[in-house]
Each structure stands twice: as C-alpha cells, then as structure tokens.
Coordinates of C-alpha atoms in Angstrom, one line a residue:
X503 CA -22.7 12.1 22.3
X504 CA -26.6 11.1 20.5
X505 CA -26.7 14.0 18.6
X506 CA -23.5 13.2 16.8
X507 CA -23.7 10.0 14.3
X508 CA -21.4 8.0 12.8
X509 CA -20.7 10.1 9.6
X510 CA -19.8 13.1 11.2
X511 CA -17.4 10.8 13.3
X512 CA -15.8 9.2 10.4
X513 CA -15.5 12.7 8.3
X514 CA -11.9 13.2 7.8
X515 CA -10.2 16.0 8.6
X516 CA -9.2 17.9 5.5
X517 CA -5.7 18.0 4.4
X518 CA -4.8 21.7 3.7
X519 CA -2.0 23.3 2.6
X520 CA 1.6 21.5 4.4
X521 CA 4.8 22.8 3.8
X522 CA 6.8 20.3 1.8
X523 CA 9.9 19.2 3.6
X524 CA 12.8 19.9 1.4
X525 CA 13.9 16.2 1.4
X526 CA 16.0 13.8 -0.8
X527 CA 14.3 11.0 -1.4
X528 CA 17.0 8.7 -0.3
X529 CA 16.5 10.8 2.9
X530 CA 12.3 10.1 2.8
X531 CA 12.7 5.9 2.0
X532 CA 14.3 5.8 5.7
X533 CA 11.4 6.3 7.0
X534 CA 9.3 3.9 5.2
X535 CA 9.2 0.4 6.7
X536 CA 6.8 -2.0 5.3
X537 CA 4.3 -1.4 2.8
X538 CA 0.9 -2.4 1.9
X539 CA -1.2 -2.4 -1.9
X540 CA -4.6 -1.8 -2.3
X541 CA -4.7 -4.7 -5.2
X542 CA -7.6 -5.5 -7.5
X543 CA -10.0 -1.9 -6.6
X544 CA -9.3 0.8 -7.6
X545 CA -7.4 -0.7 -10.6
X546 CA -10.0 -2.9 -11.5
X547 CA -11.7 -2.5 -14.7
X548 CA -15.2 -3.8 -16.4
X549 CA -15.7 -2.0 -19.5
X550 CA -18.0 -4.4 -20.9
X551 CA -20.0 -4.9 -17.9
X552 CA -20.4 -1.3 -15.8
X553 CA -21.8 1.4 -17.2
X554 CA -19.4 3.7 -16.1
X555 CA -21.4 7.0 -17.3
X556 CA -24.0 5.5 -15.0
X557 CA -21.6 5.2 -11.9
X558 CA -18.8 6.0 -12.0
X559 CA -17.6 4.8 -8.9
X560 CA -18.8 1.5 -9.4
X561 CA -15.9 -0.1 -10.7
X562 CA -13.8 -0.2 -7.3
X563 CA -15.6 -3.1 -6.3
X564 CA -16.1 -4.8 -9.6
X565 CA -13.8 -7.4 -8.7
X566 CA -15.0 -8.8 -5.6
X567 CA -13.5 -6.8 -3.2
X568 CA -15.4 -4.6 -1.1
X569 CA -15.9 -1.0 -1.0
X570 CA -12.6 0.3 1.0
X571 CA -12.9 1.9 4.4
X572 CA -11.2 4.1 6.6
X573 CA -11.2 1.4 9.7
X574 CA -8.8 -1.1 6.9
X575 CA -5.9 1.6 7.3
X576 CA -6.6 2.2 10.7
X577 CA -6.2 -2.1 11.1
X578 CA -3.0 -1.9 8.6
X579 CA -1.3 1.0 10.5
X580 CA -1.5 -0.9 14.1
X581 CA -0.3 -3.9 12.3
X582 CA 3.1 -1.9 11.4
X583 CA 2.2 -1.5 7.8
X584 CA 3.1 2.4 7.2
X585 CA 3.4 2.8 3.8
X586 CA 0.2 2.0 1.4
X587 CA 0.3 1.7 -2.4
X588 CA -2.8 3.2 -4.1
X589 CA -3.0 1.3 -7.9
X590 CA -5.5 3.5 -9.4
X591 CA -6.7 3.0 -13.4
X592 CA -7.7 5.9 -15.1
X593 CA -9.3 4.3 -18.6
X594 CA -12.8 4.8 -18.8
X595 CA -12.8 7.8 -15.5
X596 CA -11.9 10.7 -18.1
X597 CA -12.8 12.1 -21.8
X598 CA -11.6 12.5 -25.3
X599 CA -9.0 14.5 -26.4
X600 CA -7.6 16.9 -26.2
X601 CA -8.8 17.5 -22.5
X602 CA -9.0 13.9 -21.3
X603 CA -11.0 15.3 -18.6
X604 CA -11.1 12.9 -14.9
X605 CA -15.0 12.2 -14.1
X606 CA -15.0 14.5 -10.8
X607 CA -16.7 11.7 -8.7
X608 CA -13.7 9.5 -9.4
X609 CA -11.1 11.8 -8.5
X610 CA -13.0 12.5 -5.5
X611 CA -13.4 8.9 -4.5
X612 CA -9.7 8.4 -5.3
X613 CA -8.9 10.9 -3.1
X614 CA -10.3 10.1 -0.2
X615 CA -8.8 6.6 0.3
X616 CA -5.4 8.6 -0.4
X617 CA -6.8 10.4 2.4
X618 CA -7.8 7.1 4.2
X619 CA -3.8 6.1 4.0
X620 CA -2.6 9.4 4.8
X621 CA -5.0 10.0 8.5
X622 CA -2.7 6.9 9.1
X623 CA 0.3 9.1 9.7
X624 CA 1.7 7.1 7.0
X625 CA 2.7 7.5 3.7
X626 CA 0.4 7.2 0.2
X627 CA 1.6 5.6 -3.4
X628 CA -0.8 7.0 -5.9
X629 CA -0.3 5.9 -9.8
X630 CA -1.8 5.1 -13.1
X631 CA -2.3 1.1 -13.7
X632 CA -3.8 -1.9 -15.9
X633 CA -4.0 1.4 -18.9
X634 CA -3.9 0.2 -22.1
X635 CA -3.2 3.5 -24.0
X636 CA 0.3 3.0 -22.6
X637 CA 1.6 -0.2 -24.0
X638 CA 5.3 0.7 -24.8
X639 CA 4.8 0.0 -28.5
X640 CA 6.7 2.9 -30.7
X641 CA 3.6 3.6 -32.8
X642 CA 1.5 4.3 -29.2
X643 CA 4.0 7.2 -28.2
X644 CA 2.7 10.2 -29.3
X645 CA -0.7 9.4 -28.3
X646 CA 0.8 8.1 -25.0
X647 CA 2.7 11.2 -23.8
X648 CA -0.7 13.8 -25.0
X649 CA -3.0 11.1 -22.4
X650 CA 0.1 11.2 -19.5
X651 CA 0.7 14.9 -19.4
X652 CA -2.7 15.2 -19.4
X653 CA -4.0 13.2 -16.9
X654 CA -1.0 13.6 -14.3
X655 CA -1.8 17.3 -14.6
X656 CA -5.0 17.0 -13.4
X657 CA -3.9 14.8 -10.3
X658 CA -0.9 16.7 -9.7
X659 CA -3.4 19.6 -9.1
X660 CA -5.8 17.8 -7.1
X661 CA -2.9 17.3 -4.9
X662 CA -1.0 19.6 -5.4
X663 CA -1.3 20.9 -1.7
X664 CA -0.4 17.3 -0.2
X665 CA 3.1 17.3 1.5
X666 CA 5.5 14.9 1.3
X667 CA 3.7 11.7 2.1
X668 CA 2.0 11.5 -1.1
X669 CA 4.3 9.6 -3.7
X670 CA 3.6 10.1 -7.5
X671 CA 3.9 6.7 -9.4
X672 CA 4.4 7.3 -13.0
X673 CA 3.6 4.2 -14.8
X674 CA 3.3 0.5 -13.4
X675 CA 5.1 -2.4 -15.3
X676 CA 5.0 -0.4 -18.8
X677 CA 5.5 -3.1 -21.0
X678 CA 5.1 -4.6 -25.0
X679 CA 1.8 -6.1 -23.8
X680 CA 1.1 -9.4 -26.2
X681 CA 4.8 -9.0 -27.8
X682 CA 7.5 -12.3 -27.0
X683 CA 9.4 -9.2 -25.0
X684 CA 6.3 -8.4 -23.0
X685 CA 8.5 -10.3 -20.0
X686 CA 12.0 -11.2 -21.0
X687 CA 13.4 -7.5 -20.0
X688 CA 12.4 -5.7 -23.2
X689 CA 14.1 -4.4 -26.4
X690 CA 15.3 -1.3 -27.6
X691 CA 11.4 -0.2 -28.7
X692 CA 10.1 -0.7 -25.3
X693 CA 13.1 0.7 -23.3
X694 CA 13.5 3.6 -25.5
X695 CA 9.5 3.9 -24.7
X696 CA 9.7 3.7 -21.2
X697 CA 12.5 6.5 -20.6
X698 CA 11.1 8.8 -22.3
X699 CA 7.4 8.5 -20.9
X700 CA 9.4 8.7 -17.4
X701 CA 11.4 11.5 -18.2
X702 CA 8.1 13.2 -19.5
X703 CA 6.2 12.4 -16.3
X704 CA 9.0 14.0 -14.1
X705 CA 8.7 16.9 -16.1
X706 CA 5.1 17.4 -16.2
X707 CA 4.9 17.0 -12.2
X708 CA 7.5 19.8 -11.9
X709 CA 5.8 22.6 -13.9
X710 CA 2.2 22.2 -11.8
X711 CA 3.8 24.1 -9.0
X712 CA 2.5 24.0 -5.7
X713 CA 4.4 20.9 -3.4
X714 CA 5.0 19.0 -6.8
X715 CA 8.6 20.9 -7.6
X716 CA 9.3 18.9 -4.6
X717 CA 6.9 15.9 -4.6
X718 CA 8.9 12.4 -4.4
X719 CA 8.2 10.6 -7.5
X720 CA 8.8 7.0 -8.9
X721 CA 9.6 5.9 -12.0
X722 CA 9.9 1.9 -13.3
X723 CA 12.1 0.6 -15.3
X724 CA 11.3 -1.5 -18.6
X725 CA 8.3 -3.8 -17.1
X726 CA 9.3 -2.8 -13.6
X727 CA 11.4 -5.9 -13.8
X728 CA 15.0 -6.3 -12.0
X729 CA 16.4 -8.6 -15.2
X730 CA 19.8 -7.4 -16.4
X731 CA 18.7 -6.1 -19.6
X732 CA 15.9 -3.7 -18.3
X733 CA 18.1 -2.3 -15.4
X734 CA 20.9 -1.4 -17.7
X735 CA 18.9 0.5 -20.2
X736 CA 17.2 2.3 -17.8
X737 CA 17.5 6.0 -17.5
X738 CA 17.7 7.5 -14.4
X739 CA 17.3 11.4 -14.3
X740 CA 20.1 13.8 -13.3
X741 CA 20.0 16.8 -10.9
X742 CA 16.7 16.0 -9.7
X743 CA 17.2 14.3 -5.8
X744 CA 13.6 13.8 -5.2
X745 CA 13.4 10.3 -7.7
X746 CA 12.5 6.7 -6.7
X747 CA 13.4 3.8 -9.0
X748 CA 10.1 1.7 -8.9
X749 CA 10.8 -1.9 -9.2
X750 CA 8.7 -4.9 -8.7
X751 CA 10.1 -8.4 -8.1
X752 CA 8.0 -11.9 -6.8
X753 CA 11.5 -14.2 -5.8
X754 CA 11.8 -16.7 -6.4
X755 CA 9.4 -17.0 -9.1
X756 CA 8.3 -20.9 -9.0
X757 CA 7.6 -19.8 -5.1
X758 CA 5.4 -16.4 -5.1
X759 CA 4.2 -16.7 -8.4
X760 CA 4.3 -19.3 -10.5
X761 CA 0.8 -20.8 -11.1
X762 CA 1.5 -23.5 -13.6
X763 CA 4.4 -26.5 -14.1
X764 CA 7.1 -25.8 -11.7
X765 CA 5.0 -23.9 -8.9
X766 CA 6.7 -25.0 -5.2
X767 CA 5.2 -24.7 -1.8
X768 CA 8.3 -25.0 0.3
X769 CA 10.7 -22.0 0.7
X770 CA 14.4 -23.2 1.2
X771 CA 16.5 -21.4 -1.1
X772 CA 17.0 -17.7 -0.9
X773 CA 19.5 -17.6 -3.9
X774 CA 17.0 -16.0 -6.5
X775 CA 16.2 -13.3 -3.8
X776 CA 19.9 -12.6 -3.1
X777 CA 20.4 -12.3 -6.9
X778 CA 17.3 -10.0 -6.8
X779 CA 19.1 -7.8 -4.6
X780 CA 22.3 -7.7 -5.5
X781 CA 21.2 -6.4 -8.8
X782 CA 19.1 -3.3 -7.1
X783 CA 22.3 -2.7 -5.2
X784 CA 25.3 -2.9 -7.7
X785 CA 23.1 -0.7 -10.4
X786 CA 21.5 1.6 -7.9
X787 CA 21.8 1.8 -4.0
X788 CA 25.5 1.5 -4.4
X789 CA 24.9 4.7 -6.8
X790 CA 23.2 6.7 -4.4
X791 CA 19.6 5.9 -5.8
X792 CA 16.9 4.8 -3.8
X793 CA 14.7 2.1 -4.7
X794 CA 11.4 1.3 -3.4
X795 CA 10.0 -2.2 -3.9
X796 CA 6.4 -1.5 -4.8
X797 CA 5.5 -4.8 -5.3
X798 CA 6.4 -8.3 -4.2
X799 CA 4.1 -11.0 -2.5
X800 CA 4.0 -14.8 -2.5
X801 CA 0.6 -16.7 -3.3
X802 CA -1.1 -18.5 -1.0
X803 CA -0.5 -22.3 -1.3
X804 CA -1.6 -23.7 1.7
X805 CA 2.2 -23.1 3.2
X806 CA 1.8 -20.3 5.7
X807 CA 4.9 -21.8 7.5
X808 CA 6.9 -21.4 4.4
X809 CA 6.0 -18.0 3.5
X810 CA 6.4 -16.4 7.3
X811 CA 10.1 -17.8 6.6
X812 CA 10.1 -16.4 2.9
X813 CA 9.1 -13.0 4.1
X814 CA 11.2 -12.4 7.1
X815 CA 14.3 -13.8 4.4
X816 CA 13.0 -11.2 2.0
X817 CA 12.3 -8.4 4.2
X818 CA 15.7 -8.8 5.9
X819 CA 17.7 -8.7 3.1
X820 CA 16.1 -5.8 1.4
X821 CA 15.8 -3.7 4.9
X822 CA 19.8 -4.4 5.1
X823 CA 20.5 -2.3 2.0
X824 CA 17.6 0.4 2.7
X825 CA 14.4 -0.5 0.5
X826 CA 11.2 -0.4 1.5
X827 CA 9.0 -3.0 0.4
X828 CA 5.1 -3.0 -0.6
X829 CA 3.3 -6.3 -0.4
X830 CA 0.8 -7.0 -3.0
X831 CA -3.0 -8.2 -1.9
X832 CA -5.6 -8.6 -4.1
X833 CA -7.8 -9.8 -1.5
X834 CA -7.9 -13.2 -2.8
X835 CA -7.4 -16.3 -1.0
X836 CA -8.9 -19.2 -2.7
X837 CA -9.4 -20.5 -6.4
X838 CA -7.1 -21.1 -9.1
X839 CA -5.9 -17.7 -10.0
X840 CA -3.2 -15.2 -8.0
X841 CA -3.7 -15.9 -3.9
X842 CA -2.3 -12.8 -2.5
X843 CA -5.3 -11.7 0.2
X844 CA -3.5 -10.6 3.5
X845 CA -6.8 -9.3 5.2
X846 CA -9.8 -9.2 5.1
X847 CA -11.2 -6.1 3.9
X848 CA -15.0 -6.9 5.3
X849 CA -13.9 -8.2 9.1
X850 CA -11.1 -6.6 9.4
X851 CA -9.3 -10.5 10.0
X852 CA -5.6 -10.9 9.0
X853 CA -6.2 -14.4 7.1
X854 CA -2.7 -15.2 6.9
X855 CA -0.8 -13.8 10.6
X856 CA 2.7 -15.9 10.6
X857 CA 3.0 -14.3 7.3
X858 CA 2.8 -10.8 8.8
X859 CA 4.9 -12.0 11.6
X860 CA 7.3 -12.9 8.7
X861 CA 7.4 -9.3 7.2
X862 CA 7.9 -7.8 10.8
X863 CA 10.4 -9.7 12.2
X864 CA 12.6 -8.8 9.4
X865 CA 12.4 -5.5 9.6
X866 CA 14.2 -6.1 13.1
X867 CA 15.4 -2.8 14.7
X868 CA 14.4 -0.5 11.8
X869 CA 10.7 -0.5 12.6
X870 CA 9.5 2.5 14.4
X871 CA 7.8 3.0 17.5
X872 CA 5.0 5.4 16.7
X873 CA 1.7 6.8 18.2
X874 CA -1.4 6.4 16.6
X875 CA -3.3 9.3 15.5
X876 CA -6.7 9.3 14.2
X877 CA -7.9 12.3 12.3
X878 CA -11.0 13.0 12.5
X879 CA -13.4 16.6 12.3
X880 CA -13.5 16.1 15.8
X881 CA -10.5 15.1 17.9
X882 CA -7.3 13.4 17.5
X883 CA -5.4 10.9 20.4
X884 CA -2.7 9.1 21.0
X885 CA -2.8 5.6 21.9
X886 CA -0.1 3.5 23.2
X887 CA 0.5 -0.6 24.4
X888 CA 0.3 -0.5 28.1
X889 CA 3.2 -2.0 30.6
X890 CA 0.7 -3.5 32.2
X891 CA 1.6 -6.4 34.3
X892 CA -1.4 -8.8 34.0
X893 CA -0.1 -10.4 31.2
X894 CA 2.8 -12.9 30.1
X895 CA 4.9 -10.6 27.8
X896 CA 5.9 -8.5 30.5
X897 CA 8.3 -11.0 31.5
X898 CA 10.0 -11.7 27.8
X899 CA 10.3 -7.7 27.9
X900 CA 6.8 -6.6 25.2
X901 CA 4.0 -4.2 27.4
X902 CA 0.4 -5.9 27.2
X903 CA -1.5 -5.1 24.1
X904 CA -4.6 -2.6 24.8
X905 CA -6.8 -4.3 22.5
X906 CA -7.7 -8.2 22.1
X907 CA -7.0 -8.8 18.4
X908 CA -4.9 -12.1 18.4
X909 CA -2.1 -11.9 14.8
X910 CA -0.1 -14.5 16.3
X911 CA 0.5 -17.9 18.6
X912 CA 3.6 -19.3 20.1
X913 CA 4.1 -21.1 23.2
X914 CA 4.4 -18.5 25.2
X915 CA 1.0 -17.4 24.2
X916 CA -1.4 -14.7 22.2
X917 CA 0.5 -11.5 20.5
X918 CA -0.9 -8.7 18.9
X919 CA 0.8 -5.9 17.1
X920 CA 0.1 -2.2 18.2
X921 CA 1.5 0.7 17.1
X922 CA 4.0 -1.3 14.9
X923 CA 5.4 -3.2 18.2
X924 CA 4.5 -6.7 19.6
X925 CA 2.8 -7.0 22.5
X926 CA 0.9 -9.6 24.7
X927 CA -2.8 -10.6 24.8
X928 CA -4.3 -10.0 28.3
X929 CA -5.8 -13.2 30.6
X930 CA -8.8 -10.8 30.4
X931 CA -9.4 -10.8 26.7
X932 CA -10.4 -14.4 27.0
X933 CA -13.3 -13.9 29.2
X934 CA -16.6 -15.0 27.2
X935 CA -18.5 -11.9 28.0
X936 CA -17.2 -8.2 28.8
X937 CA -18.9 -5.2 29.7
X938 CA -18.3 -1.2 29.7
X939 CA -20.0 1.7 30.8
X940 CA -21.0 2.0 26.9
X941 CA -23.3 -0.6 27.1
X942 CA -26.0 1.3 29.1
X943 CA -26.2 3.9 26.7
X944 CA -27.1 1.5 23.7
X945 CA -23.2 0.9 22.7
X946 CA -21.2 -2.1 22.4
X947 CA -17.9 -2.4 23.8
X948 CA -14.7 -2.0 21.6
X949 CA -13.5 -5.2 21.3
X950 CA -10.4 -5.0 18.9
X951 CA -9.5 -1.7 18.9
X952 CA -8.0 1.0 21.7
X953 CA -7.9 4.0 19.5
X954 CA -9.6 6.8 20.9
X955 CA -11.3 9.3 18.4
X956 CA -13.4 11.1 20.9
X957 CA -14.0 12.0 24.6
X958 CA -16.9 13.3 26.1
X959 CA -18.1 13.4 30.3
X960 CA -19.7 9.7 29.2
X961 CA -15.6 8.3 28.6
X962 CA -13.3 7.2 25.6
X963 CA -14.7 6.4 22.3
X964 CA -13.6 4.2 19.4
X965 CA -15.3 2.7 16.1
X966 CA -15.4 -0.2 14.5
X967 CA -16.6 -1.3 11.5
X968 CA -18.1 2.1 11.5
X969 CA -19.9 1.9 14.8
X970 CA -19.6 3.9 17.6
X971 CA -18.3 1.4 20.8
X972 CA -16.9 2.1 24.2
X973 CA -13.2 2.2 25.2
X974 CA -12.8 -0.3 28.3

C-alpha cells in the first residue's frame, strides 16, 4: 500500500475501443434519469485577461469555480445524478484557418473530465458553447460551417473510439446574438441558420467513421427555446434514428430565471411548465422523437422549500412523457447574478439538499438501482446500501446508508442517497470521534464515502478529496 500514491490511484483506466450498441436514440433516453451540467468551466472564457498561449488550460477556472475533479462525479453519481452535460468553448483553444487546429493540452484536459463522467457508469454530453463565430446571422454562415466541420472533426476523432455514452451536442442556444429576435423564437435568417449548421453537424459526425456513424447526437432548435415559432421551423433529420432534439427551458420564467421586475420566490403554479411540455410532446414525443432537456434550473432565492416542490413538479411531468432532464449549476450561490450552484465543487457539500430531494422524488419508479463502479488502473468494486438493521429506515422499508453524508432531514430522521436510492443515516454516524484500522498506518478514516477502489491484506480503501482513507 506505501509504495503506491495517490496519482497512481486516481489514474483512470483508459477507455479503449467499445463496440457501439446499435441503438435508437429513443431507445438510449430510457436510460437516462437525471442529469447534471458542468456550468461556468469549461465554457468559461477570459480573452482579455488569460494568456491563453501561456496556459492553455487556465481558463476552466477563470470564473471562480475550481479545477474539476474526479471525486465531484464520483459525489454526483451516488446522489442519482447519471447523466452529466460537459459545456465546453472552443474560441481561443484552436488556430487560423483553414486547419483551426485544437491546442492538444485542451483537448486532453477536455477529455479527461469526459472521462471523469464516463468512470461514473454514466453517460457524457460534450458540445461547443458561449462561441461567437456561430451567431446565426446570414452573413456568418460560410465562415460558420468551414470552423464547425472543422472543429467537430477533430473531436469526433478524439473520440471516435467512445461507445455510446458519449453524446455529441452540436450547438448550444444558436441564436441572433444582440438582434430584437435574439429571444423571441427567431426569424427566418436565424432559423434557416440554425437547420442548416445542424444538418451539417450530423453530417460531418457521420463521415469520421469509427463509433460516430452510430454516435447519438443532439441538435437545438432556433435558440434551444420551446416557443412556438422556433419549434415549428425546426428541421428534424430523416432516416437517421440516432438524433436528440436539444431543448432548453427555465419554467416558469419569473421563477427560475428572471432576475429583474417580476422575479417570484414562491412556486404555486405549474401552468407555464405544463405548456412547456405539452409543446415537446404535440411537436415531438408524440412523433417518435426524443428530446432531452439539457438545461433547466431555478435560481436560488432564498426559497429552498419552493424549489424542492418546483423540481419534483418539473421532473414528474417531464419523466411522464420520457425526457431526461439536465440541471444547470454554475456553482454560484450568492450575489446578484444567476444562482444556480447545486454543490460544492471544493467540499464536495450539496448546498441546496431538499432541492435534490425535489429532482429525485419525481423521478419516482423510473430511477435505477445501480452499483457503483470505480475505474481505476488498479481495481474496480461494487458497493451497495446495506440492510442493516441498526438504523430507522429499515422499518419505512430503505436499507441503512454505508456512508454518513446527511442530503436530507425529516422527522423520521437523516437520509442519504447511495447508488441512486434513499437510505437511512446510522445512530453510529453521529458519534463525535470514529476510528479504523487505517488510522495506525498514518490514514484517516472514510468518512463520507463507501466506495472501494482498492484492497490489499491491510483492508478496503476509498479516497476522498484525493486522499487515501480507510473503509470502516
């Protein structure tokens, strides 16, 4: 065990070559459940401040948030979260024309948090974002489709060996930027725009070979935006079964995002959301096309209450006609601007539990019970909630959690969430002071986490926050 050190610990394994399950991907949404984005990081952007010839990593944290880790997916993935949107800008990570060349140490950081997301056992949303070069303005076309061809080919190659977990996102909210139809649903120029940089994106993914003739791809409409007049100028391709209509929808407005006159704090009308969905469903799901979500969220206004009832309404009526939703966090929680931090990204804490509670409960039945597996160069094991008796869920029919992380309080007492499933807090997690057989070889005890990533004659190991620690 001393000879090995974190690093080697926390190496992932690599991701070879998978066969690509031959899928529709209104076959592949039924398995996504709840999804979470990795706002504000790698789609951040500070041209004038960052030399990004210098570094050219250094922009994922020029926002505030902190570098992203391995352990956050781990945290998300025992919380029930199995799908996780990647937002990823590419301006100012690749050349000029007519190569447009990625900065290898970009595509290589990018692709190890897809890799972070996919050790989950989950699923991975990669996509270009906050660009500039695609503003869906008729004079930026040409110039527009020589960048996107040439910049998904790149990625499509990088990943070209990645199976079906990794989504391709063409475009996100592809919009007039600065025009007075920037938000209203578009025009004719901007639709027009926008169909044919999607059709172009589908076709470009197709002809890199490898998994991408089969790779599950999403593409928005005008803006991403569910208003009538976007939705019914929206092209959707024929003959091809493995397309995703990308949509992105913050109901009711004055609720989740609204930051100025009009802004509420109380949820008590779901009307705007049902209108929200019946719209996805009378252009699309009744049509056979499947629709993922891939962004919604509701700003922190000191209202937890209100949004844990918001977000099971939500979740509930989108589960109930098949769309998977992505929650957007931007890992802000205070302040004047967009509150959407969920966790933590430096402790690990979910700031906001009851609102998680929310988004699980209405999933209901459709969540999954799954094992957690954590890849590592190493070993890989299984760990599941225990029916052990010593603790007060037993009796209201929920096994005792392994772990002590508390992500919600009722009156019947502490719940955590393992393996996407509710389970009690032990009486013994509330003991002031707890010791393992670690401990007397210079290791603390796990304390939040039950995930075993390796054995040896010593016992069961786990990490946290990138530290080796004893399994109790």
């Amino acid at each position: 065990m001393k000879i090995l050190n974190t690093l080697s610990l926390l190496s992932l394994a690599v991701i070879g070559s998978k066969a690509m399950k031959n899928i529709s991907s209104k076959e592949l949404v039924k398995d996504l459940t709840i999804g979470w984005s990795l706002g504000n990081t790698l789609d951040a952007t500070c041209f004038e401040t960052l030399d990004y010839n210098k570094n050219p990593i250094a922009s994922e944290t020029c926002w505030g948030n902190v570098k992203t880790t391995q352990e956050l997916y781990y945290k998300l993935s025992d919380l029930g979260f199995n799908t996780f949107r990647i937002p990823t800008t590419w301006s100012g990570h690749f050349g000029d024309a007519p190569d447009y060349k990625i900065n290898d140490q970009w595509m290589k950081r990018v692709r190890e948090i897809v890799d972070y997301a996919l050790n989950t056992g989950g699923y991975a949303i990669l996509n270009i974002h906050h660009e500039t070069w695609n503003h869906a303005f008729q004079k930026n076309l040409d110039s527009a489709k020589k960048i996107l061809v040439a910049i998904w080919k790149q990625i499509a190659a990088e990943f070209a060996d990645y199976d079906e977990h990794l989504i391709f996102e063409g475009m996100n909210e592809p919009r007039k930027v600065g025009d007075a139809n920037e938000w209203n649903g578009g025009d004719y120029e901007g639709w027009s725009f926008v169909n044919e940089m999607n059709d172009l994106f589908v076709k470009t993914i197709r002809a890199t070979g490898g998994n991408n003739a089969l790779r599950h791809l999403m593409i928005p409409t005008y803006a991403a935006c569910v208003m009538d007049n976007a939705v019914n100028n929206f092209k959707f391709p024929s003959g091809d079964d493995k397309v995703i209509v990308s949509l992105h929808s913050y109901s009711p407005y004055n609720f989740a995002l609204n930051n100025g006159a009009g802004a509420i704090s109380n949820f008590n009308d779901g009307s705007e959301i049902d209108w929200v969905m019946n719209i996805i469903n009378s252009n699309f799901i009744s049509k056979g096309i499947p629709v993922i979500i891939g962004e919604f969220g509701a700003m922190n206004r000191n209202n937890e209450d209100d949004r844990e009832r918001w977000a099971e309404y939500y979740i509930k009526k989108a589960t109930s006609l098949g769309i998977p939703c992505v929650i957007w966090d931007n890992g802000y929680f205070e302040g004047e601007g967009e509150r959407f931090g969920l966790i933590n990204r430096s402790t690990l804490q979910v700031v906001y539990p009851k609102l998680v509670n929310g988004l699980i409960k209405g999933l209901g039945n459709s969540i999954k019970t799954r094992t957690t597996v954590r890849k590592t160069t190493t070993t890989a094991s299984q760990s599941q909630p225990t029916n052990d008796n010593s603790c007060f869920s037993v009796n209201l029919g929920y096994s005792c959690c392994n772990g002590c992380e508390v992500v919600y309080t009722d009156s019947d007492g502490k719940w955590g969430v393992e393996n996407g499933n509710w389970c009690g807090i032990k009486s013994s997690c509330n003991s002031a002071s707890r010791s393992c057989w670690s401990e007397r070889l210079g290791y603390p005890c796990c304390q939040s986490t039950s995930s075993v990533v390796y054995t040896d004659n010593d016992g069961k190991w786990g990490v946290e926050n990138g530290n080796w620690c004893g399994i109790y």
